[in-house]
Coordinates of C-alpha atoms in Angstrom, one line a residue:
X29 CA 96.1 127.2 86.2
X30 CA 94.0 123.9 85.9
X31 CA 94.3 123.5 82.4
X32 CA 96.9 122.5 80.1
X33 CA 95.6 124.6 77.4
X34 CA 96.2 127.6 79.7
X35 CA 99.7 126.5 80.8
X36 CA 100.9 125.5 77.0
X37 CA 99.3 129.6 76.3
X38 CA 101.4 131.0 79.2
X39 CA 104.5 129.2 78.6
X40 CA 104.6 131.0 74.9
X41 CA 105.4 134.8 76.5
X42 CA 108.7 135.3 77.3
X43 CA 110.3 135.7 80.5
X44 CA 107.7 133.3 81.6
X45 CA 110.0 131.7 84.3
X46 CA 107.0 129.2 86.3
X47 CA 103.5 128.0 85.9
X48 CA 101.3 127.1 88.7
X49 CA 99.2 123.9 87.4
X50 CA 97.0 121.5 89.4
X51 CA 98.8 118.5 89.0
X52 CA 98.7 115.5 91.2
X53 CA 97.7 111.5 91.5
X54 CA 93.8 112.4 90.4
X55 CA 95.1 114.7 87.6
X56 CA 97.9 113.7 85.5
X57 CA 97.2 115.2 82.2
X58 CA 99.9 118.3 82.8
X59 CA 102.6 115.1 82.6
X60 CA 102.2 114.7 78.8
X61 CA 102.8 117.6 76.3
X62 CA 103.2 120.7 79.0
X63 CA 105.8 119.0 81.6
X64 CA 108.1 118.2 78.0
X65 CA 107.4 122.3 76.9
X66 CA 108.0 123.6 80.2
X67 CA 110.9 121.6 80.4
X68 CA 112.4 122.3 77.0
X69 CA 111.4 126.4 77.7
X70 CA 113.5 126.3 81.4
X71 CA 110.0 126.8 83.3
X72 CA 109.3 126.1 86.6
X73 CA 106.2 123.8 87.5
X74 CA 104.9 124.9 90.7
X75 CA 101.9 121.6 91.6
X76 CA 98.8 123.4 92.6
X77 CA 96.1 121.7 94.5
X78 CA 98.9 118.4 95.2
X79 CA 96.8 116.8 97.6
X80 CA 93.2 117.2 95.9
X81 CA 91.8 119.4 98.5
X82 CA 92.4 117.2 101.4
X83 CA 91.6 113.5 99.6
X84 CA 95.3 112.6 99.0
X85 CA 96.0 113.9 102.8
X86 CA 94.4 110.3 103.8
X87 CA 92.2 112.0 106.2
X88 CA 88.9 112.4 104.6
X89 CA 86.4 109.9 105.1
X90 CA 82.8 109.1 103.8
X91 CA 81.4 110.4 106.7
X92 CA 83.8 113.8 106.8
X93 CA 82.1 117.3 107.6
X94 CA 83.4 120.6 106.3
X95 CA 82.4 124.1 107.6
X96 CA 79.7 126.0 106.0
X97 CA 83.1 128.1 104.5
X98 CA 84.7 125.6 103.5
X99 CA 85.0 125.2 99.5
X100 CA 85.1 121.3 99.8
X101 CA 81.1 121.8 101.4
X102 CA 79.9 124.6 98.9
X103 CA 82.2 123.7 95.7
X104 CA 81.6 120.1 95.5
X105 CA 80.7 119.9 92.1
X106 CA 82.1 123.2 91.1
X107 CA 79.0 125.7 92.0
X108 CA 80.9 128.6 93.0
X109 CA 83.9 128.5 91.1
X110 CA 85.9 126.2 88.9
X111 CA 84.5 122.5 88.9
X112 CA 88.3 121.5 88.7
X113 CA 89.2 123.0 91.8
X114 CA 87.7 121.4 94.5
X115 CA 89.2 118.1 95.1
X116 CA 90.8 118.4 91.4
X117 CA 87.6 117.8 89.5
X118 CA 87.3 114.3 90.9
X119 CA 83.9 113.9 92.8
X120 CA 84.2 112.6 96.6
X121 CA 83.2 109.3 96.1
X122 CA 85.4 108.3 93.4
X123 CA 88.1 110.4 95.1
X124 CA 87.8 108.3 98.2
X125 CA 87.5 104.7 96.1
X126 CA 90.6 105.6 94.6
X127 CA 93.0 107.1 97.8
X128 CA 91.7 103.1 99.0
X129 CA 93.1 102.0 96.0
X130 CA 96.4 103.8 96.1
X131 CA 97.1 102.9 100.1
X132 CA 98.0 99.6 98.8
X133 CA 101.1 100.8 97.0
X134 CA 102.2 103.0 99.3
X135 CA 105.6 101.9 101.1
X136 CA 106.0 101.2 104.3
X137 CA 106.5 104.2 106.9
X138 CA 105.1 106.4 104.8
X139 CA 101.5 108.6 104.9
X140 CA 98.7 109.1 102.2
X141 CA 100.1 112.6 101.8
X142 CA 103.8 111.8 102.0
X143 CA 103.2 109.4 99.3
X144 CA 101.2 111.7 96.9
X145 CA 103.9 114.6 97.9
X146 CA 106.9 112.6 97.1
X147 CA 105.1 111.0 94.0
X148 CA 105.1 114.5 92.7
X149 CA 108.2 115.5 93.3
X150 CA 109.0 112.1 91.0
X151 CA 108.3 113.9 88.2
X152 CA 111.5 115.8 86.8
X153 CA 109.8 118.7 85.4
X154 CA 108.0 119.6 88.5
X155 CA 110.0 121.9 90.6
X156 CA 108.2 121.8 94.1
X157 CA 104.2 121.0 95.2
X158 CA 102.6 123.7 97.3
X159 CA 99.9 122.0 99.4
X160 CA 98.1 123.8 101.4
X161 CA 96.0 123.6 105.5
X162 CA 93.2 124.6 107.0
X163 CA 95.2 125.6 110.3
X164 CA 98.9 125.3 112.2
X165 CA 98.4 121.5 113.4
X166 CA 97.5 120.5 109.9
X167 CA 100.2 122.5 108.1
X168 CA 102.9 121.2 110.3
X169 CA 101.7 117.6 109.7
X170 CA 101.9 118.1 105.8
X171 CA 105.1 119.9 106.1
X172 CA 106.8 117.0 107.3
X173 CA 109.2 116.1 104.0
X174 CA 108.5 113.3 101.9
X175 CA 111.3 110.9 101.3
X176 CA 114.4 111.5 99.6
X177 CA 114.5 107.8 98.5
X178 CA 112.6 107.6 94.5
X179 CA 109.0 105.7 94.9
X180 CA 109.1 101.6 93.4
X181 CA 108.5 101.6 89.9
X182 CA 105.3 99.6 90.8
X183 CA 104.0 102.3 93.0
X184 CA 104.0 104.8 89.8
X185 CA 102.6 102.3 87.6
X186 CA 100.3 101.7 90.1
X187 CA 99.0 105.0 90.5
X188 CA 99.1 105.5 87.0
X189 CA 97.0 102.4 86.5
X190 CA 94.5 103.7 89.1
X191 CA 93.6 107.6 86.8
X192 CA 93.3 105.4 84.0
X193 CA 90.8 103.1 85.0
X194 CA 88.8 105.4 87.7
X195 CA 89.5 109.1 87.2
X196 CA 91.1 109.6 83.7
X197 CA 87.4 109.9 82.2
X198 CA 86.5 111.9 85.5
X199 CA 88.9 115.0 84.6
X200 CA 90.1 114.5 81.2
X201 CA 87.8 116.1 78.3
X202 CA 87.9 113.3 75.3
X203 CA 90.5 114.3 72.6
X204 CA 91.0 113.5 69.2
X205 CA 94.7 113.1 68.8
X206 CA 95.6 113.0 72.5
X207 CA 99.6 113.7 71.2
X208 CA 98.1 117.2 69.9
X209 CA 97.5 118.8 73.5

């Protein structure tokens, strides 16, 4: 699912046991009112989509090429399919101004994609990420684990701070009473 509208739905039919959501540093919204229902209901949050279609891997640069199949070239701004998909609804630019932004609270010894894994899996209600590869030699290199060891306070904040200021208005539809969805 991309939207919490659509998880907060599914989570009402019973025996509903996990929700696949796009959740990660560029979108945050599933955090607020879904991760507390799915918590309180016992269901699963699978994190669709954790590393934004490759911009959270650290890779992707301003110059980066994709093949002529590949959804990051033809989905950019959501032409084929879901505009929320492709690098979670955040355009490239902003996507790349903003991984610069968060590889200055990112520990020591530790990747882009580690980082954005393992602040994830920070979140209690979420019960693993499923990122995915364009090949063998790129899955191995995500597949290594994140760290055990909980992310600073500062680096949360941090990222926090960052989807506030840069992509909050970017993948967030305006709400009245935010507390109602």
């Amino acid at each position: 699912m991309e939207r919490v509208e659509e998880a907060l739905k599914a989570i009402e039919y019973p025996n509903v046991q996990s929700v696949q959501i796009i959740f990660n540093c560029f979108r945050q919204r599933p955090a607020g009112l879904f991760f507390a229902q799915a918590k309180a209901r016992k269901v699963g949050i699978l994190a669709r989509v954790p590393l934004a279609s490759g911009l959270l891997s650290g890779r992707l640069k301003r110059d980066s090429q994709f093949a002529a199949d590949d959804h990051r070239q033809f989905n950019r701004h959501g032409e084929a399919f879901d505009v929320g998909e492709t690098f979670s609804g955040v355009d490239y630019e902003s996507g790349l101004e903003a991984v610069d932004e968060i590889r200055k609270l990112i520990p020591e010894g530790l990747t882009v994609a580690q980082f954005a894994l393992r602040w994830i899996l920070m979140f209690d209600a979420v019960s693993c990420a499923i990122p995915g590869g364009s090949g063998p030699r790129r899955w191995k290199r995500t597949a290594r684990p994140a760290p055990s060891e909980p992310l600073p306070d500062s680096a949360m904040d941090g990222v926090r701070r960052i989807y506030e200021a840069r992509l909050k208005r970017l993948v967030q539809p305006a709400v009245v009473n935010p507390d109602s969805v």
